[in-house]
Coordinates of C-alpha atoms in Angstrom, one line a residue:
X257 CA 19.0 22.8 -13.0
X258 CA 21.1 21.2 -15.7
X259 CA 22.1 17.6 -15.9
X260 CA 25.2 18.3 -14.5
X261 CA 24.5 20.0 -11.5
X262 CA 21.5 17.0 -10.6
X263 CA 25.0 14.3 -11.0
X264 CA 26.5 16.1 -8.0
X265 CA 23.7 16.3 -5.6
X266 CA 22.7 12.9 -6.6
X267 CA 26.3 11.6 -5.7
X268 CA 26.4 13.2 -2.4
X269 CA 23.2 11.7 -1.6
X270 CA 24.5 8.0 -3.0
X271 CA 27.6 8.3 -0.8
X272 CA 25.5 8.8 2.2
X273 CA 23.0 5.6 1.2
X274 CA 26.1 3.5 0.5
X275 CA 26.7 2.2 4.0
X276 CA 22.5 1.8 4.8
X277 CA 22.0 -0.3 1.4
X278 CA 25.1 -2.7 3.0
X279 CA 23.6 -2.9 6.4
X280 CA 20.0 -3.8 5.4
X281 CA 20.4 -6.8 2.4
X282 CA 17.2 -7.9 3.0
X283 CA 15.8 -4.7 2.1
X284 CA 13.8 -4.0 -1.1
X285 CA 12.0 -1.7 -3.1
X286 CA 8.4 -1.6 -2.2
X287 CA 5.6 0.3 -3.9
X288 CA 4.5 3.5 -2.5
X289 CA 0.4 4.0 -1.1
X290 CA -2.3 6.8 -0.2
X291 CA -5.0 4.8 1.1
X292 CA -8.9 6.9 1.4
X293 CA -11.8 5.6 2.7
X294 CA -15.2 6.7 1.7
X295 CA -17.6 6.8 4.9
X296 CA -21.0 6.9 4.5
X297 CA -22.0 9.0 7.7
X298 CA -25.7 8.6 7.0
X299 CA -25.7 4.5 7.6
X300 CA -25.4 2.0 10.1
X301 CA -22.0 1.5 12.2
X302 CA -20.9 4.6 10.0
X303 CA -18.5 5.9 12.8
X304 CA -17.4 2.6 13.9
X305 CA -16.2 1.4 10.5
X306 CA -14.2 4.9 10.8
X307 CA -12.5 4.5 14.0
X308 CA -11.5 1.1 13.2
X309 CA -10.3 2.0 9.8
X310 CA -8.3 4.9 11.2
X311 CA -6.9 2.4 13.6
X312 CA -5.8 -0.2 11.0
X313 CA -1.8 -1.0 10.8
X314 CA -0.7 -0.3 8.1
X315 CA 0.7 -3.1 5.6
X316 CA 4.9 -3.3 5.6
X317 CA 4.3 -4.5 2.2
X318 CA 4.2 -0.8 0.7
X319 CA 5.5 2.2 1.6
X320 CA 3.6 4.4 3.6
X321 CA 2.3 7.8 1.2
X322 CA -0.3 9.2 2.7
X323 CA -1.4 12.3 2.8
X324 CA -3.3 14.4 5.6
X325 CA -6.7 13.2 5.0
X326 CA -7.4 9.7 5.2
X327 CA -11.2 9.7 5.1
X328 CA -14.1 12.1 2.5
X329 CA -17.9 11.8 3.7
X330 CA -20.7 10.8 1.1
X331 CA -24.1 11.2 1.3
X332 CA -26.8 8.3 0.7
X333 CA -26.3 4.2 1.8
X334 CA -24.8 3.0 -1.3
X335 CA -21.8 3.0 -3.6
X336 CA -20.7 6.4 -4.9
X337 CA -19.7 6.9 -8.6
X338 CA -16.7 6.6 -10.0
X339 CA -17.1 10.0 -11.5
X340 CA -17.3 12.0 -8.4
X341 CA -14.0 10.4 -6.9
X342 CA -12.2 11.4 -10.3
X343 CA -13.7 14.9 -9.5
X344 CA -12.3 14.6 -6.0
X345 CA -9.3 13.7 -6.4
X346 CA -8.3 16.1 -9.5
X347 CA -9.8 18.7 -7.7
X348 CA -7.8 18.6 -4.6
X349 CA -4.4 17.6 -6.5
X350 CA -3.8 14.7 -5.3
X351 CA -1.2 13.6 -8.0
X352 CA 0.5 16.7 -7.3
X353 CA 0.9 16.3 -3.7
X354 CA 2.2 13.2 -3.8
X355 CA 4.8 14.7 -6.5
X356 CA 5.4 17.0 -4.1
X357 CA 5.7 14.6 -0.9
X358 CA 8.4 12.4 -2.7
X359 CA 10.9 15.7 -3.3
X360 CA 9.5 16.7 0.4
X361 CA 8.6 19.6 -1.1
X362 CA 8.0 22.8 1.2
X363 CA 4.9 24.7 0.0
X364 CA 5.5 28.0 1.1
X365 CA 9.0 28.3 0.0
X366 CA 9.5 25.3 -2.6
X367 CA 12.2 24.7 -1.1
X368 CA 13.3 20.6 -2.2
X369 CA 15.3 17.5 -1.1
X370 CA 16.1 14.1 -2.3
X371 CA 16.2 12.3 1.1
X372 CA 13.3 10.3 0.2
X373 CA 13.9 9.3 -2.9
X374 CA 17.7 8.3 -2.0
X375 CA 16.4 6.2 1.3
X376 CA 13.7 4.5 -0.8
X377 CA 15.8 4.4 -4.1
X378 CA 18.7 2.6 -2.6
X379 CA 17.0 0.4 -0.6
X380 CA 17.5 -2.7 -2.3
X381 CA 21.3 -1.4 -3.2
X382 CA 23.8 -4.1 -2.2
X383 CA 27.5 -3.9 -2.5
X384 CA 27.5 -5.7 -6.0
X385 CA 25.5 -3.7 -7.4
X386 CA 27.7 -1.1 -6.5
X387 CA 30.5 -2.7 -7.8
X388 CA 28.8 -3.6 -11.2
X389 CA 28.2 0.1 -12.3
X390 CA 30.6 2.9 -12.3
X391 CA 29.2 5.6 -10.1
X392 CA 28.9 8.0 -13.1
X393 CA 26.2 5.2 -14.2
X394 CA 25.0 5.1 -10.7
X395 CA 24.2 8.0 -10.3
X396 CA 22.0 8.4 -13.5
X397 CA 20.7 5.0 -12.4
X398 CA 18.8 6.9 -9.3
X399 CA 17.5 9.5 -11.4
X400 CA 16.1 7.3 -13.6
X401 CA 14.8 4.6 -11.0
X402 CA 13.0 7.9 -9.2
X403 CA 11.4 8.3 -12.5
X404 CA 10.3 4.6 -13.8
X405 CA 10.0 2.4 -10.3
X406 CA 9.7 4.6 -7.4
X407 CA 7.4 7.8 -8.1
X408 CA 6.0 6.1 -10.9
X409 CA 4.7 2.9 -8.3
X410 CA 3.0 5.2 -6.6
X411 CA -0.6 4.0 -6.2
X412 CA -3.7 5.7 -5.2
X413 CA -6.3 3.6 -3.4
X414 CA -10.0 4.8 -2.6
X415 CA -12.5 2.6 -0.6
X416 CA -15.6 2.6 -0.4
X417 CA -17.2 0.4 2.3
X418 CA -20.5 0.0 2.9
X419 CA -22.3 -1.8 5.7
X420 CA -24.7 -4.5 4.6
X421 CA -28.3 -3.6 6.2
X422 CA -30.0 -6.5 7.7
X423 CA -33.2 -4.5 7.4
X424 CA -32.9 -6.3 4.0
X425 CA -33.1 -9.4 4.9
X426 CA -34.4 -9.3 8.8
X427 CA -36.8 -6.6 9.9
X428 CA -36.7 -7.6 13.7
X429 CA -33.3 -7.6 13.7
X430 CA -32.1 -4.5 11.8
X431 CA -34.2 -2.8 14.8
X432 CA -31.3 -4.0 17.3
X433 CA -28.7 -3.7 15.1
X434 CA -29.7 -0.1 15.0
X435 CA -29.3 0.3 18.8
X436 CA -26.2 -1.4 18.3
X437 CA -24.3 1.4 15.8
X438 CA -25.5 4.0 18.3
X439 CA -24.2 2.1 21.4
X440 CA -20.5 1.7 19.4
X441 CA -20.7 5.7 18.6
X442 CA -18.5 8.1 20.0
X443 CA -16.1 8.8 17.5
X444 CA -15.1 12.5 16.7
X445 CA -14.4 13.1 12.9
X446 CA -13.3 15.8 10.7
X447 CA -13.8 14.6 7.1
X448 CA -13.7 16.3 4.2
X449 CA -11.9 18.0 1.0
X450 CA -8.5 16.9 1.2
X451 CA -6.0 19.7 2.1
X452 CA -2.7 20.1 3.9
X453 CA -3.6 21.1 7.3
X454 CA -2.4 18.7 9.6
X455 CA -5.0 19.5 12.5
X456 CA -7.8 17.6 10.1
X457 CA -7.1 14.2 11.5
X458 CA -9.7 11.7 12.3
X459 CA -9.6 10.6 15.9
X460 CA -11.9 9.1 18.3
X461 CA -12.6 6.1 20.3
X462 CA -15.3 3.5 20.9
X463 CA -17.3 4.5 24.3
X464 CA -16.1 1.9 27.1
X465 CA -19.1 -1.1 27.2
X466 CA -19.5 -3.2 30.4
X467 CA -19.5 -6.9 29.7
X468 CA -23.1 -7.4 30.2
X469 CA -23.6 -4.4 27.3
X470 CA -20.5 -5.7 25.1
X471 CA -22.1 -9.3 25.3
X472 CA -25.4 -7.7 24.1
X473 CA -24.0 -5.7 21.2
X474 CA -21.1 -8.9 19.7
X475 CA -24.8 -10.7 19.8
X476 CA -26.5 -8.0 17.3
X477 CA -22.9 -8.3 15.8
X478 CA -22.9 -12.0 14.6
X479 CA -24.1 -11.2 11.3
X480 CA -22.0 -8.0 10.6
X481 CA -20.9 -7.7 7.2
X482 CA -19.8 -5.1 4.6
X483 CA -19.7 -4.5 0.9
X484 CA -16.1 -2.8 -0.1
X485 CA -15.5 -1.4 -3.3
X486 CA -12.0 -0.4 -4.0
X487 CA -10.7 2.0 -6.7
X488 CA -7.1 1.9 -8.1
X489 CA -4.9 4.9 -9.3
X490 CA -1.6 5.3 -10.2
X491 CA 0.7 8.5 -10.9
X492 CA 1.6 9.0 -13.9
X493 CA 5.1 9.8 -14.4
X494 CA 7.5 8.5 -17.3
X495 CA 11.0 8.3 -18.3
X496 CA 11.5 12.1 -19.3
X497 CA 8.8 13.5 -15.9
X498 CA 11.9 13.4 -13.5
X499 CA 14.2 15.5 -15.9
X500 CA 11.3 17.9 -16.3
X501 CA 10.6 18.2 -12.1
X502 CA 14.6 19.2 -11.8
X503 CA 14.1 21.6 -14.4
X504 CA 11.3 23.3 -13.8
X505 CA 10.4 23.1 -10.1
X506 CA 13.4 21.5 -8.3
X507 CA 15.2 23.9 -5.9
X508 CA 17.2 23.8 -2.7
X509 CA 16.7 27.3 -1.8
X510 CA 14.2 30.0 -2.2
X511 CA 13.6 30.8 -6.1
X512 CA 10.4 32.9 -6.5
X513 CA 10.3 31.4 -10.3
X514 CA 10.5 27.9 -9.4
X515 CA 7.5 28.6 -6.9
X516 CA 5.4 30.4 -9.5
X517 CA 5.6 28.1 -11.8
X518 CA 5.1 25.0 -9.7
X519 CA 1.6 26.8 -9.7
X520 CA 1.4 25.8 -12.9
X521 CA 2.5 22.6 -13.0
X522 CA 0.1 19.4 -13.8
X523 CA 0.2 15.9 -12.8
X524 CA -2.6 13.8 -13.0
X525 CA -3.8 10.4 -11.8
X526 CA -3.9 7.2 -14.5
X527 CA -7.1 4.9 -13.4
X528 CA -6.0 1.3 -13.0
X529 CA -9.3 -0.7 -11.7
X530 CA -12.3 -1.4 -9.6
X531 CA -12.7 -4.8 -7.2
X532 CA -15.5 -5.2 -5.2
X533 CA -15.8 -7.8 -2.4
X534 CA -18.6 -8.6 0.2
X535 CA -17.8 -10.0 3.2
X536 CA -18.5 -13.6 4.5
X537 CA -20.2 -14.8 7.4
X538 CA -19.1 -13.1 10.7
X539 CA -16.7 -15.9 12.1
X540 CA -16.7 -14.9 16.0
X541 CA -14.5 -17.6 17.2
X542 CA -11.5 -15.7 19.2
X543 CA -13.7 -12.1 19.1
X544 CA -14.2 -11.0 22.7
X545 CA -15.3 -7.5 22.2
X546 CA -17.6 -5.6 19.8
X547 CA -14.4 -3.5 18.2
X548 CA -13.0 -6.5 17.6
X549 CA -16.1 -7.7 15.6
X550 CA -16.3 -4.7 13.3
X551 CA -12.2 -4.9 12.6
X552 CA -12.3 -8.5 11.8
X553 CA -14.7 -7.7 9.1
X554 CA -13.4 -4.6 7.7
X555 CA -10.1 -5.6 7.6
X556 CA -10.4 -8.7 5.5
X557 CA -12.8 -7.3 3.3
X558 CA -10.0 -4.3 2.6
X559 CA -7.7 -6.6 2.4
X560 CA -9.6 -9.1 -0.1
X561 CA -10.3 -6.1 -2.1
X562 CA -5.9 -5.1 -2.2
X563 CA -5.3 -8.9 -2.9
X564 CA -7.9 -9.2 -6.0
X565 CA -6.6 -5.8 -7.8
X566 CA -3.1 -7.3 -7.5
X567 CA -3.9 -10.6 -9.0
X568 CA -5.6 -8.5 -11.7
X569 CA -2.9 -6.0 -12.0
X570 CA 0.5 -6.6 -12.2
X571 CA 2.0 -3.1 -11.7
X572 CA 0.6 -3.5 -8.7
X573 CA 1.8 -7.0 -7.5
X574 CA 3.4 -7.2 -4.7
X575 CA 7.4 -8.1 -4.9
X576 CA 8.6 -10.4 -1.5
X577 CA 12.2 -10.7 -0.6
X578 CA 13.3 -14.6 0.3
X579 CA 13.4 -14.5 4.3
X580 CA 15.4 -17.6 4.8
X581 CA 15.8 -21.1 2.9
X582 CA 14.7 -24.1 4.0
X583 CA 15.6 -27.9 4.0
X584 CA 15.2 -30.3 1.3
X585 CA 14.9 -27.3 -1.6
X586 CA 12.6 -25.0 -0.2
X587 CA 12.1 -21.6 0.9
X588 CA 10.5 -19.2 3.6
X589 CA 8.9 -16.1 2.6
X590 CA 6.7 -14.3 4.8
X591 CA 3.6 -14.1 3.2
X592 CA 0.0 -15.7 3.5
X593 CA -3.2 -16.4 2.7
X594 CA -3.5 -12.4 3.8
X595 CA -1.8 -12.1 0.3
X596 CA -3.4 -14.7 -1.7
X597 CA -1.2 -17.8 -1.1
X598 CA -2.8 -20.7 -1.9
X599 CA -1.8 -24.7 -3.2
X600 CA -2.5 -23.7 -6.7
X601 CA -0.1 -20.4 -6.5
X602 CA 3.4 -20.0 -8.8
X603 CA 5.9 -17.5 -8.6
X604 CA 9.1 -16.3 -10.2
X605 CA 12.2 -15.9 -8.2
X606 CA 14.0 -12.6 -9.4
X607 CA 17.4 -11.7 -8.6
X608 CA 17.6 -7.7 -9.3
X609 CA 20.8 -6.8 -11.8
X610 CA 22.2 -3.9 -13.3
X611 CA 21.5 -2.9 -16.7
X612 CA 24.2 -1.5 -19.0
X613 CA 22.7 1.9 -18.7
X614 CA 23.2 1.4 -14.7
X615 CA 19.3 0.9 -14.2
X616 CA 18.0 -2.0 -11.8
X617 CA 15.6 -4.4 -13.6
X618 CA 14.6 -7.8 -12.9
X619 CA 15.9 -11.3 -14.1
X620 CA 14.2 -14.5 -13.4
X621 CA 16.3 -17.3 -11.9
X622 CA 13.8 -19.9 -11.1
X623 CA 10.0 -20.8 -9.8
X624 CA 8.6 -21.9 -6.5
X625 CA 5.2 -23.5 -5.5
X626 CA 3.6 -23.3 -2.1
X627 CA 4.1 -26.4 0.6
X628 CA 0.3 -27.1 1.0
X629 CA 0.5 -28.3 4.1
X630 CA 2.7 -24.8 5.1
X631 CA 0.8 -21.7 4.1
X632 CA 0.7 -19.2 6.9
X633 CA -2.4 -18.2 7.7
X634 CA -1.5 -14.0 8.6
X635 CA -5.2 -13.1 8.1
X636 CA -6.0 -10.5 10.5
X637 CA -6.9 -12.2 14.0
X638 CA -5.8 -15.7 12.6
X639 CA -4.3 -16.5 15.9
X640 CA -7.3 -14.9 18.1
X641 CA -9.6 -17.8 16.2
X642 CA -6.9 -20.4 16.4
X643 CA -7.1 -20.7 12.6
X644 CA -4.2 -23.8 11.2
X645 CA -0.6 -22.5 10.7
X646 CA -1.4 -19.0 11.9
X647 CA 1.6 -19.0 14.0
X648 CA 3.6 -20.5 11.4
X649 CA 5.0 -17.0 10.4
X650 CA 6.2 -17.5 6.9
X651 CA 4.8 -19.9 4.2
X652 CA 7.4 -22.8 2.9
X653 CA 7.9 -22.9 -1.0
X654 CA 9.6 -25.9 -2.8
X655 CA 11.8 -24.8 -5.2
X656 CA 10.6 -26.4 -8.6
X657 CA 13.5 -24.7 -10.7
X658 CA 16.5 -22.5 -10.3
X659 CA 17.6 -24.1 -7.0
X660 CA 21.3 -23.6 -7.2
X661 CA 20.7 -20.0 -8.3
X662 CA 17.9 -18.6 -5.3
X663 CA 19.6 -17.1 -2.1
X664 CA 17.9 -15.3 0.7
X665 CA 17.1 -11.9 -0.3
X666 CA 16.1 -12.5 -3.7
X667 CA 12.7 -11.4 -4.5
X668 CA 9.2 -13.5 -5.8
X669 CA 6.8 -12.6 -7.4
X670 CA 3.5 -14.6 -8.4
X671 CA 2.6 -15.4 -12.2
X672 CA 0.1 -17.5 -14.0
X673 CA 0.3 -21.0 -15.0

């Protein structure tokens, strides 16, 4: 498909976007994630960790990517390679299909569509935008922002999460842990090779517990703790790779050529980094049940292990929109210590602009610094435990520069001293 031809479908679809961009101004362009868990079927608490992972929300901070399979079994107690999850994950194609998911693209008849791509793509569109660029630049604007921010923010995350035998430190103990895993068993799992087939979902359920047994088992629970190691991929996909999909494999109706050679076609995976976290001492103020125990854990450990690779990477830090601003120069922004807020953290203000070429990019308008005494603790359970300023529901930044310049909607982003 030539240039030409992409221009007209791509202005159909921006006409259609214009009136959601102007409805939704606090909108913005998030990251897109495929999130894996490694289970280690073969150790303590194995199926629990499972059902509550496969129960976990899922974080309105990135767009949801996932593909069918959100969990691979590994033999053995202890971290897996590196190596085997490169295997994995080239094997299976997992670049590819998330190509593939982004042009929603059939795989029986290759049959494509840019409904994704324009709802994520004009997300953080807002009527000045549209007024800054012609729509000839437009256009070419979401062709090249599918290429450079969208598909090519598209992150691959693999954890590994491994519970921390007390047998190691407590014989006596490690015996009633034991009973314990079996106890919170139940759940039925398909894991495996990831594939397409929709029916391989994990599901399951922790058996019901009367209070005498659930006070028995949160008891064994008290020291609960996990090691998580979490691997970091990215798709790769430059400035020309969108060009090249239209040309080669883009179609809206059948074309047995385009299906052949999508066959052919290679997209691969770009390693970012490893974290690895272990979690602290089992806090069991506000826990009431042993599911509850086990989530508690495992979700701040996974979530520790997000919020170190972003701090270490910064194609993968996180982007906030303003939510509202404040008296006295300041401003609300719902994030937390969930996301690493803290009295020593800085960020940039950005206010997103046109380029000349009618591509967004990013221009900083000024800094804010956390209110100490206001930092919303949004840790998972936080209110459960009755932990300070959990109900606070957004931190409070003073604005140390910029302040005539920073609006709600305009985005932060955190940066070194």
């Amino acid at each position: 498909m030539k240039i030409k031809t992409q221009s007209i479908l791509l202005s159909l679809l921006f006409c259609m976007s214009i009136t959601y961009a102007q409805e939704n101004d606090m909108s913005y362009r998030r990251s897109s994630w495929y999130n894996i868990l490694i289970s280690h079927p073969e150790q303590g608490f194995s199926s629990d960790i499972l059902y509550v992972y496969n129960n976990k929300d899922m974080s309105d901070k990135f767009n949801d990517h996932s593909l069918s399979i959100g969990a691979v079994a590994a033999t053995g107690t202890k971290f897996i390679d590196k190596k085997p999850i490169d295997d994995f994950l080239n094997r299976n194609d997992v670049a590819k299909r998330l190509v593939a998911k982004w042009f929603d693209r059939d795989k029986y008849t290759g049959v494509c569509d840019m409904d994704l791509i324009s709802y994520r793509g004009l997300e953080a569109a807002k009527a000045s935008d549209i007024e800054v660029a012609s729509l000839t630049k437009r256009h070419e604007a979401l062709l090249m922002d599918a290429g450079t921010e969208l598909i090519g923010s598209t992150f691959v995350l693999v954890h590994d999460v491994i519970y921390i035998d007390k047998a190691e430190e407590n014989q006596d103990i490690a015996a009633g842990i034991h009973v314990g895993g079996a106890i919170l068993g139940g759940v039925l799992s398909i894991i495996g090779a990831a594939t397409d087939n929709e029916d391989l979902v994990n599901a399951g359920s922790l058996l019901y517990l009367s209070s005498e047994t659930a006070s028995l088992v949160v008891s064994q629970l008290e020291g609960f703790r996990v090691k998580v190691r979490t691997h970091l991929y990215q798709v790769e996909w430059d400035s020309l790779a969108p060009y090249d999909f239209y040309e080669k494999y883009y179609t809206e109706t059948l074309d047995p050529a385009k299906i052949a050679a999508w066959e052919d076609a290679q997209y691969k995976l770009k390693y970012i980094g490893t974290q690895e976290v272990k979690s602290g001492q089992t806090v069991m103020k506000g826990v009431h049940n042993p599911e509850d125990v086990i989530k508690k854990v495992v979700y701040r450990a996974l979530d520790e292990c997000v919020l170190n690779l972003q701090k270490q990477y910064e194609a993968f830090r996180l982007k906030e929109p303003i939510y509202s601003m404040g008296e006295k120069k300041t401003v609300h922004v719902k994030i937390g210590l969930k996301e690493g807020v803290s009295k020593n953290s800085k960020y940039e203000v950005l206010e997103t602009v046109i380029d000349g070429r009618g591509r967004t990019r990013y221009r900083r308008v000024g800094t804010i610094v956390p209110d100490p005494n206001r930092i919303w603790d949004n840790r998972f359970m936080a209110i459960e435990e009755g932990a300070e300023n959990s109900e606070l529901g957004y931190t409070t930044f003073k604005i140390k520069s910029g302040a005539n310049s920073i609006y709600p909607g305009m985005l932060i982003r955190e940066i070194k001293f």
